[in-house]
mmCIF file of C-alpha atoms (C1' of nucleotides) in Angstrom:
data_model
loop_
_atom_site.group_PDB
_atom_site.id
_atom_site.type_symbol
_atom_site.label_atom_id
_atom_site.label_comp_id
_atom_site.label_asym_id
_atom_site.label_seq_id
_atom_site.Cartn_x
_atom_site.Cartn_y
_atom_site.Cartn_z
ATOM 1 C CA UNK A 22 -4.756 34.050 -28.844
ATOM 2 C CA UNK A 23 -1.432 35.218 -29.570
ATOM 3 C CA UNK A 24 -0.540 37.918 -26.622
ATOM 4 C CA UNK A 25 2.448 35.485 -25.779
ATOM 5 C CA UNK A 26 4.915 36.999 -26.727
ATOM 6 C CA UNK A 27 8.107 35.719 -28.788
ATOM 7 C CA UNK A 28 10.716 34.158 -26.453
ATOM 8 C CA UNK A 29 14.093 35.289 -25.744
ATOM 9 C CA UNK A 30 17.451 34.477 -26.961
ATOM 10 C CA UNK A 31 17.907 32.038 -24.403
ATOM 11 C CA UNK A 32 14.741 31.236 -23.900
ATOM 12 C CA UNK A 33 14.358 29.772 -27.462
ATOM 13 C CA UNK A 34 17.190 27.911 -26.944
ATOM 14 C CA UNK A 35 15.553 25.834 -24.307
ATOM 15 C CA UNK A 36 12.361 25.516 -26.059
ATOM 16 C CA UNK A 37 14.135 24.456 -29.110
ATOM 17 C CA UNK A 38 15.389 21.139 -26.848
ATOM 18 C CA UNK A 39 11.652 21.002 -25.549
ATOM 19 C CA UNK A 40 10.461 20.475 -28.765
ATOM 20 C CA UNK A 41 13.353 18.290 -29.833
ATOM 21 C CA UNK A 42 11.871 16.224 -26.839
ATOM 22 C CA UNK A 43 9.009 16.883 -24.519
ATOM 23 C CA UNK A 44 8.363 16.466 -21.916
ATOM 24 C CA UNK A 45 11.011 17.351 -20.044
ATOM 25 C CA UNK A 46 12.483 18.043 -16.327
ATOM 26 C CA UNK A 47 14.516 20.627 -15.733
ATOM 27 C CA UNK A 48 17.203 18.556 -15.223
ATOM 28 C CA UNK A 49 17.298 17.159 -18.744
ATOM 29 C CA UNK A 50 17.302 20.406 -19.899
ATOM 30 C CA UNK A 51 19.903 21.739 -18.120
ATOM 31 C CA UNK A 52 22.142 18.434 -19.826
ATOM 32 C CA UNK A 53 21.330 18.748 -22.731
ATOM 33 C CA UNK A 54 21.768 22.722 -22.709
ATOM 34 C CA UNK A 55 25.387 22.221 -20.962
ATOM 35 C CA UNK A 56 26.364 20.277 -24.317
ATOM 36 C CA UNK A 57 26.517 23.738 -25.892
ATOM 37 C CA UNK A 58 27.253 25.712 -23.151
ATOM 38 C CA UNK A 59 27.909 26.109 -19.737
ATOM 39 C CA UNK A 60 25.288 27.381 -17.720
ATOM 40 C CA UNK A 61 23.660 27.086 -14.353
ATOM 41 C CA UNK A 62 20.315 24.662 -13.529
ATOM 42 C CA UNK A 63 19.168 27.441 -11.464
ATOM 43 C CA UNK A 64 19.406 29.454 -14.845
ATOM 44 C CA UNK A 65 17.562 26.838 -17.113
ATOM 45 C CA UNK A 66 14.994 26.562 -14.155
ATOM 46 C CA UNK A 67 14.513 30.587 -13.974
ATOM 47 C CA UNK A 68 14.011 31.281 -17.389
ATOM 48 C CA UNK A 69 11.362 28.556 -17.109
ATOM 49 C CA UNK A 70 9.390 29.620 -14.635
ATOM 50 C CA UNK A 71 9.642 32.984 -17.170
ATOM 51 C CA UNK A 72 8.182 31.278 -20.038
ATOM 52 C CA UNK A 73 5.051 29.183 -18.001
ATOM 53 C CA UNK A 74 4.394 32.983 -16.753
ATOM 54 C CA UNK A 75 4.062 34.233 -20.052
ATOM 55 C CA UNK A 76 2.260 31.274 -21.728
ATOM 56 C CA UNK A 77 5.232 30.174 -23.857
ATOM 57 C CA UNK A 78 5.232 26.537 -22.255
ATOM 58 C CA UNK A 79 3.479 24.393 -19.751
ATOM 59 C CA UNK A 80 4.872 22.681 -16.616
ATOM 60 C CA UNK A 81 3.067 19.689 -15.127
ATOM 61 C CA UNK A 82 3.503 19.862 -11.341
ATOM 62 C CA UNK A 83 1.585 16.818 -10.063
ATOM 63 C CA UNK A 84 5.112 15.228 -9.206
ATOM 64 C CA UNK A 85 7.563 17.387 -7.217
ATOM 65 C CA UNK A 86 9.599 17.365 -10.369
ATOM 66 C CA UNK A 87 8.012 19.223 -12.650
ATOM 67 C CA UNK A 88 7.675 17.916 -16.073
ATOM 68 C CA UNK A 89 8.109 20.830 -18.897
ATOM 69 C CA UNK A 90 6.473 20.946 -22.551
ATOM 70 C CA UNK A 91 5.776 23.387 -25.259
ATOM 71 C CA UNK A 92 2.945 25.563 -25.197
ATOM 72 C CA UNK A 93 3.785 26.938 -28.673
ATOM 73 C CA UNK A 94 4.013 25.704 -32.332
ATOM 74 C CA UNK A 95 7.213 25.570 -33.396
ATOM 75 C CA UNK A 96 6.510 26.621 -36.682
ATOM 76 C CA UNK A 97 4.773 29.658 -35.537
ATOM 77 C CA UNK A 98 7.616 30.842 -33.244
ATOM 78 C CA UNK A 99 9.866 30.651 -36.067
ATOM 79 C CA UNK A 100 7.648 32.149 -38.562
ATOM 80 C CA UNK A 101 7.096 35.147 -36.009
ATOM 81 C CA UNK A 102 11.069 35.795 -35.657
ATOM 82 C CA UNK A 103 11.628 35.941 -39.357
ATOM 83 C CA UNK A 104 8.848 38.459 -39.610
ATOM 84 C CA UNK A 105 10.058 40.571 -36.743
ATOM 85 C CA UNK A 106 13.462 40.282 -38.556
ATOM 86 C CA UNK A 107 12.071 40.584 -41.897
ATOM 87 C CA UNK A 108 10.519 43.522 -41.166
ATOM 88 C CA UNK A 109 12.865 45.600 -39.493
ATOM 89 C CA UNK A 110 15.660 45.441 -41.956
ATOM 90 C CA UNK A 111 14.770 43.560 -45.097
ATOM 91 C CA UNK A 112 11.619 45.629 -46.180
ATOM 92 C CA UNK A 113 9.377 43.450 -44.689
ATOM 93 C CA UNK A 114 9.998 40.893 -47.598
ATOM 94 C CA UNK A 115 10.468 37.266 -46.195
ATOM 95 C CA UNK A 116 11.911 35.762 -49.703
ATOM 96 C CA UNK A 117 14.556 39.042 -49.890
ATOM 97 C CA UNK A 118 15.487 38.063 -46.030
ATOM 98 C CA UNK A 119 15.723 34.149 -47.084
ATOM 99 C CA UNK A 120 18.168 35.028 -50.121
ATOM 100 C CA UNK A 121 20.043 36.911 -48.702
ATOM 101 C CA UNK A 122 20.610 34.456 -45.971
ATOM 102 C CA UNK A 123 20.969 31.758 -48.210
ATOM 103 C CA UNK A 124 23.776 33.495 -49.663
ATOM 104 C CA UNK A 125 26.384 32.163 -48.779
ATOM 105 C CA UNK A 126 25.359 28.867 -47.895
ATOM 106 C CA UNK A 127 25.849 25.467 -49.326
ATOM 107 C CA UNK A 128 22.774 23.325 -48.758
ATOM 108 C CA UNK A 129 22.277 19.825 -49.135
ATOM 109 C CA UNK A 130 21.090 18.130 -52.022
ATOM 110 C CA UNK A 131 17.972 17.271 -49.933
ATOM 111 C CA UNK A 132 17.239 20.678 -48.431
ATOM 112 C CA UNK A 133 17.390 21.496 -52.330
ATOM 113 C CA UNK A 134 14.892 19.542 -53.173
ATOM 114 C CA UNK A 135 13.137 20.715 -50.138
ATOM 115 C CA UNK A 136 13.169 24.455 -51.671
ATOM 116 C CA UNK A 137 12.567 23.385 -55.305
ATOM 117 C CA UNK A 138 9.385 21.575 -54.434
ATOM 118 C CA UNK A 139 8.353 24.693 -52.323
ATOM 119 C CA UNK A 140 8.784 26.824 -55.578
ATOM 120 C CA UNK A 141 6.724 24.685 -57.286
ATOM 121 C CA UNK A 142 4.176 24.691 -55.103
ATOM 122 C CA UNK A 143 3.981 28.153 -55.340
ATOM 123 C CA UNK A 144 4.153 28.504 -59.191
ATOM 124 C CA UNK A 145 0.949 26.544 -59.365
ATOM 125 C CA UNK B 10 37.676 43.595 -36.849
ATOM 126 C CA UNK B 11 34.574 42.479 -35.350
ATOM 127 C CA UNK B 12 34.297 42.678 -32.279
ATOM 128 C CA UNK B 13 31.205 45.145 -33.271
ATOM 129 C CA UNK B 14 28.398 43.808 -31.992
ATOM 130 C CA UNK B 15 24.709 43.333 -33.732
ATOM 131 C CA UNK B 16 22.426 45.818 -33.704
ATOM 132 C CA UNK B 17 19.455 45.631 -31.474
ATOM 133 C CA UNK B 18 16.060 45.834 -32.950
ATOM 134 C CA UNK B 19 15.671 49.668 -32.725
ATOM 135 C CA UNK B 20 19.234 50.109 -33.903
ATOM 136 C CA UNK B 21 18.525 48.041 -37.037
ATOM 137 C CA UNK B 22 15.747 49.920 -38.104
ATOM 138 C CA UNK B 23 17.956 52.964 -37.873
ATOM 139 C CA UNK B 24 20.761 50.960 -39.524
ATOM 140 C CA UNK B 25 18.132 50.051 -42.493
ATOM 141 C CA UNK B 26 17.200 53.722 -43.549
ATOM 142 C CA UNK B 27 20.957 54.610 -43.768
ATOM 143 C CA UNK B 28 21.852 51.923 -46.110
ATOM 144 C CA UNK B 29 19.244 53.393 -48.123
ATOM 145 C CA UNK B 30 20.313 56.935 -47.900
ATOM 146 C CA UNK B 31 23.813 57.677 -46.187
ATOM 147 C CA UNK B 32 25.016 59.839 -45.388
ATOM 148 C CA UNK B 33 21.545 61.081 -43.151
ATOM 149 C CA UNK B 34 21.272 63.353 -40.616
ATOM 150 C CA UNK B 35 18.925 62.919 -37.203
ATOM 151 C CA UNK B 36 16.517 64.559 -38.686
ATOM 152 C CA UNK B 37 16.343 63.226 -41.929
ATOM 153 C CA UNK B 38 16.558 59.474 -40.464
ATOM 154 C CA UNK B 39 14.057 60.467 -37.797
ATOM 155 C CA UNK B 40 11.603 61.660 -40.660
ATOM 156 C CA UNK B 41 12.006 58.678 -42.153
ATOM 157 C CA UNK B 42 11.613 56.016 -39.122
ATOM 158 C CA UNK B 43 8.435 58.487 -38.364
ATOM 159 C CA UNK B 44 7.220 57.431 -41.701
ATOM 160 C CA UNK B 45 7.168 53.821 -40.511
ATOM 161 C CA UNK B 46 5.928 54.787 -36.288
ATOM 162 C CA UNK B 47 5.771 57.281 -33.951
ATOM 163 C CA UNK B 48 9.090 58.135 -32.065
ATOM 164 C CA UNK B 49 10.610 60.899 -30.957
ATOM 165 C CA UNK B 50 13.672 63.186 -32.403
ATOM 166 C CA UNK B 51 15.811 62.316 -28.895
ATOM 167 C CA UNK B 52 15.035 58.472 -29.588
ATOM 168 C CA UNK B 53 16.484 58.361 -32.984
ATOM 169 C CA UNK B 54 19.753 60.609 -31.717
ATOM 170 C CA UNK B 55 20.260 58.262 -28.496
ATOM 171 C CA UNK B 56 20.497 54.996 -30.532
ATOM 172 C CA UNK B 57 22.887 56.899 -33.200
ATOM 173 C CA UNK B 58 25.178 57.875 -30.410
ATOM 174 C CA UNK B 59 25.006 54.535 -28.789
ATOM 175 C CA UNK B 60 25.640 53.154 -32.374
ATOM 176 C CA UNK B 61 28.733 55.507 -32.917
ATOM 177 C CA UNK B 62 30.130 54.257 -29.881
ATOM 178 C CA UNK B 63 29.625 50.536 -30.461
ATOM 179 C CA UNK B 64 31.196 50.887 -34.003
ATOM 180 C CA UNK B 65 27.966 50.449 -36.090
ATOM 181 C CA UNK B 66 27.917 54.141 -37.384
ATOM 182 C CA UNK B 67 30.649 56.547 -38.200
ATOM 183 C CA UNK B 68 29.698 60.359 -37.711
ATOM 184 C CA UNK B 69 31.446 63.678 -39.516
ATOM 185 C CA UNK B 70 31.040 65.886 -36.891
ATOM 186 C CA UNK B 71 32.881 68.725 -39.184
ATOM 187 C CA UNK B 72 29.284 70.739 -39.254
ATOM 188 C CA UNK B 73 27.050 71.162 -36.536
ATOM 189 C CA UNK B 74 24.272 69.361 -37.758
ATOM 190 C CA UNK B 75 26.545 65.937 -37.560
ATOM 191 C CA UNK B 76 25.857 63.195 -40.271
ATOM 192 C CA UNK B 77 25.983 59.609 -40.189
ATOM 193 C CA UNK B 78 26.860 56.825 -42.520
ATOM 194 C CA UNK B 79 26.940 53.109 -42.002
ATOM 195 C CA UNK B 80 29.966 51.421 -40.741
ATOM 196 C CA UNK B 81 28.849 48.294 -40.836
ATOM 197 C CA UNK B 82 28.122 46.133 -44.441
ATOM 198 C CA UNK B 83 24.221 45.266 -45.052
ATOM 199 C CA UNK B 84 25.174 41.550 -45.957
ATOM 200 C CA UNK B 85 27.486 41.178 -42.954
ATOM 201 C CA UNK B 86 24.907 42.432 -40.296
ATOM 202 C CA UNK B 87 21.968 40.777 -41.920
ATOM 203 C CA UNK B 88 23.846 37.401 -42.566
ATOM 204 C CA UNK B 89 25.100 37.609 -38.649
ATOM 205 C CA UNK B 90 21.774 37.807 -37.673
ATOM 206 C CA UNK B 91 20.293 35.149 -39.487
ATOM 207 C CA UNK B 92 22.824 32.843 -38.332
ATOM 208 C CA UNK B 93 22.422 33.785 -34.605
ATOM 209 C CA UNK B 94 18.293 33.173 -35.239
ATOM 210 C CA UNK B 95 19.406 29.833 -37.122
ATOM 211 C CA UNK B 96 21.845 28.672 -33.960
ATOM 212 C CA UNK B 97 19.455 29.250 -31.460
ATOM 213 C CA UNK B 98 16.371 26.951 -32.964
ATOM 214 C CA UNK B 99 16.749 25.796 -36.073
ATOM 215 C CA UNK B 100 19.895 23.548 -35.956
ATOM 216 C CA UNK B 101 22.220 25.674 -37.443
ATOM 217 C CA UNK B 102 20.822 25.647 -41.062
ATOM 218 C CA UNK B 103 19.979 28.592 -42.784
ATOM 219 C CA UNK B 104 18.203 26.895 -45.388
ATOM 220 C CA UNK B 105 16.048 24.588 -42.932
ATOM 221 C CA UNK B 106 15.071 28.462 -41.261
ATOM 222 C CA UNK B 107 14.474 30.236 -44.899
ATOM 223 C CA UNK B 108 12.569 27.220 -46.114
ATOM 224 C CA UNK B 109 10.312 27.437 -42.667
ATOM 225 C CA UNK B 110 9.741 31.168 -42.783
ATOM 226 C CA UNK B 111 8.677 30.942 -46.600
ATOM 227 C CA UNK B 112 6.193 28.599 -45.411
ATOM 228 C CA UNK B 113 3.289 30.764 -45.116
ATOM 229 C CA UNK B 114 4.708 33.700 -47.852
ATOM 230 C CA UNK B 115 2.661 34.252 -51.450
ATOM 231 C CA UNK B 116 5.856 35.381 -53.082
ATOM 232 C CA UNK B 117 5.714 37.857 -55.907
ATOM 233 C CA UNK B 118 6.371 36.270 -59.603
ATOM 234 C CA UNK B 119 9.872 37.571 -59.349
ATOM 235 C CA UNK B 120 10.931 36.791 -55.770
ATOM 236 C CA UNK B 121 10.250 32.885 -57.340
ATOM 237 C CA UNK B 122 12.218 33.351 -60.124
ATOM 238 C CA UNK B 123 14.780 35.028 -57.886
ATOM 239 C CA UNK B 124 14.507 31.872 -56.085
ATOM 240 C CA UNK B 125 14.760 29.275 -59.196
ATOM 241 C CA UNK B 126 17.855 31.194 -60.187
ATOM 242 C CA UNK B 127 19.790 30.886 -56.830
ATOM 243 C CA UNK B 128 18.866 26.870 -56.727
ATOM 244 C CA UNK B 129 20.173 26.346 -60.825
ATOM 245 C CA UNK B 130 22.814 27.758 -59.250
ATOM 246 C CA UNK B 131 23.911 25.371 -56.564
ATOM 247 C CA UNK B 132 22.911 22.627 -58.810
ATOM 248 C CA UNK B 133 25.753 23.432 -60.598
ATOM 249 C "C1'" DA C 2 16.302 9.521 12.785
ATOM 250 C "C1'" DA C 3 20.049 12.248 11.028
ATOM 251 C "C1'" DT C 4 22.427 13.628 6.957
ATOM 252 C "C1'" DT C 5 22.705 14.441 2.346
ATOM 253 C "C1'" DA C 6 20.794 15.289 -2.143
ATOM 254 C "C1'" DA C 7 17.391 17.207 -5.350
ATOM 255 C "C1'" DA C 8 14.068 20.394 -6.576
ATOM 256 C "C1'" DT C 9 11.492 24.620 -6.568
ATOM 257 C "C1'" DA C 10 10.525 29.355 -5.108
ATOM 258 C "C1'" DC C 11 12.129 33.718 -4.706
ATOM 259 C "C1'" DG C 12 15.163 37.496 -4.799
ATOM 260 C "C1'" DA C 13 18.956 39.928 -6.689
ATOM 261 C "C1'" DC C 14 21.838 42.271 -9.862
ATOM 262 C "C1'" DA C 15 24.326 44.193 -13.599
ATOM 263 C "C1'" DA C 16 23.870 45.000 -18.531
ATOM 264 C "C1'" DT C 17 21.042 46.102 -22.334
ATOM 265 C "C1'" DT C 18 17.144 48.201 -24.517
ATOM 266 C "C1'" DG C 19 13.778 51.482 -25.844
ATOM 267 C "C1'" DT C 20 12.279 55.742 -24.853
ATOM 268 C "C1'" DA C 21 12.429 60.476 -23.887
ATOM 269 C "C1'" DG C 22 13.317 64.778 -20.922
ATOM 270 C "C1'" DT C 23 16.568 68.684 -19.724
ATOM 271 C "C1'" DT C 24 20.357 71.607 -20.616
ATOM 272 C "C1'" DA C 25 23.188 74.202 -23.223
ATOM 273 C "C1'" DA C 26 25.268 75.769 -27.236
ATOM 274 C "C1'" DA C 27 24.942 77.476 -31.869
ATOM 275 C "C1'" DC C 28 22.264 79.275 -35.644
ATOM 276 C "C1'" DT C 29 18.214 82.044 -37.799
ATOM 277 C "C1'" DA C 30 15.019 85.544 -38.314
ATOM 278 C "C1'" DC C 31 13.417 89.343 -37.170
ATOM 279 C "C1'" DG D 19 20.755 91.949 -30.569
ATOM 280 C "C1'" DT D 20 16.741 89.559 -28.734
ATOM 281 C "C1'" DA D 21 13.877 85.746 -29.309
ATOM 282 C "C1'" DG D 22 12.905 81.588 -31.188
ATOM 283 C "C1'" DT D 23 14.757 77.222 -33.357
ATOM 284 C "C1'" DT D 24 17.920 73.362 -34.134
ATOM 285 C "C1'" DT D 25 21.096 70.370 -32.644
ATOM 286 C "C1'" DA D 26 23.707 67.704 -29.765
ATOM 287 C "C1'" DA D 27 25.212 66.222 -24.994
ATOM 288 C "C1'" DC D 28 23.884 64.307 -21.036
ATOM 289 C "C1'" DT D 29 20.800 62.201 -17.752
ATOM 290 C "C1'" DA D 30 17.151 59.273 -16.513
ATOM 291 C "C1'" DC D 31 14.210 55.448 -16.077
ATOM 292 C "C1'" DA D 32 11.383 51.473 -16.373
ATOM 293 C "C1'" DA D 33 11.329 46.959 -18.611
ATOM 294 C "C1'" DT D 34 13.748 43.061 -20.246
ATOM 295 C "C1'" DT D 35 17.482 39.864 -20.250
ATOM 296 C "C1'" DG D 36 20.841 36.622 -18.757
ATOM 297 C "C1'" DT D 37 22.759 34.999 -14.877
ATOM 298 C "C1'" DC D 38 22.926 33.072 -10.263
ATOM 299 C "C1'" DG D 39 22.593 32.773 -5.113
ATOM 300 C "C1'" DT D 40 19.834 31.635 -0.896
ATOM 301 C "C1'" DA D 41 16.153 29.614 1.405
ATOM 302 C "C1'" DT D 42 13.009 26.031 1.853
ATOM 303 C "C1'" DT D 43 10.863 21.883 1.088
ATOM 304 C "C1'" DT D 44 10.790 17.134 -0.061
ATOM 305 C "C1'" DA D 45 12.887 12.856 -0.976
ATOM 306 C "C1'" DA D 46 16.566 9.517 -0.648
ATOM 307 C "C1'" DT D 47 20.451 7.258 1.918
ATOM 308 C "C1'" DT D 48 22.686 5.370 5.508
#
DNA sequence: AATTAAATACGACAATTGTAGTTAAACTAC
DNA sequence: GTAGTTTAACTACAATTGTCGTATTTAATT
């Protein structure tokens, strides 16, 4: 199941547009990636070619341009990151490595609600 | 002032025993990290050296057996690296990325009412 | 058909990363 | 003081990472 391994820092940039929108060429990626930042297509193209070798997305190529998508949950990638963070500095505690991050922040009313009904989920 | 870059992953796990314990020497940091997984006494020195020269540890070299503190704040480096994780693929919010690694966590009595405390807060 | 454009494959390369060996100096214990 | 032990410096090395360039093929334009 889960040999793939977690993607790179710029590698999970581009899958974080694929799964804003997917399917897509590499051409669309490489757009939507220069909003941020500059950066070559051959670069967007390499890494990939990287991630359909090691199972992180899938690339139709029954046109000549080939037509990228996920091959990973979103939710699981992230999950996985936070652990591998988690557990290398913050004592492998996920809620210590979410306070501490949430810190400083100043959320939304919404993404309050968001956490408050997540705590009560849990208290029940 | 900071132009000290993150730790890598081997580097924070080095980082993370001496803001338990500072100041440490190799040996007492590389007992430690054994604790956790096998590496080797040379391992632990290499990343200390490479972390004295990139500004993440200061060394008192006034003894021969050299020990190490932290240069570098916990909240700093662990809020820096939760923001680079939340850049990349979660649209910038923390709170989107704490609320999405919680997801699958059975959080300890206290880590909720941590929780509930920190969200009364920002009610306010 | 000839030229230009678009796309992929492939190779390259320097920097970083994780890991550890070798050497040499400085203590420690006989 | 001779032999082992600790410690640090230095070197090494393969794998990963981010970044492109070149070559080649295929399609589009004129």
């Amino acid at each position: 199941m889960s040999k793939i391994p977690l993607p790179s820092e710029a590698q999970l940039e581009i899958l974080d547009l694929l799964w804003q929108q997917q399917p897509a060429t590499v051409q669309d990626l490489h757009e939507r990636l220069t909003a941020r930042r500059q950066v070559s297509y051959n670069t967007v193209l390499t890494q990939l070619q990287r991630m359909t070798k090691a199972g992180l997305v899938k690339r139709d190529t029954s046109q000549r341009t080939h037509a990228y998508r996920a091959a990973v949950k979103r939710e699981q990638v992230e999950r996985r990151l936070f652990h591998r963070l988690a557990d290398t500095a913050f004592g492998g505690s996920t809620v210590n490595l979410a306070l501490r991050a949430l810190g400083s922040e100043k959320p939304t009313p919404e993404e309050l609600d968001e956490l408050q009904q997540w705590i009560n989920e849990q208290k029940q």
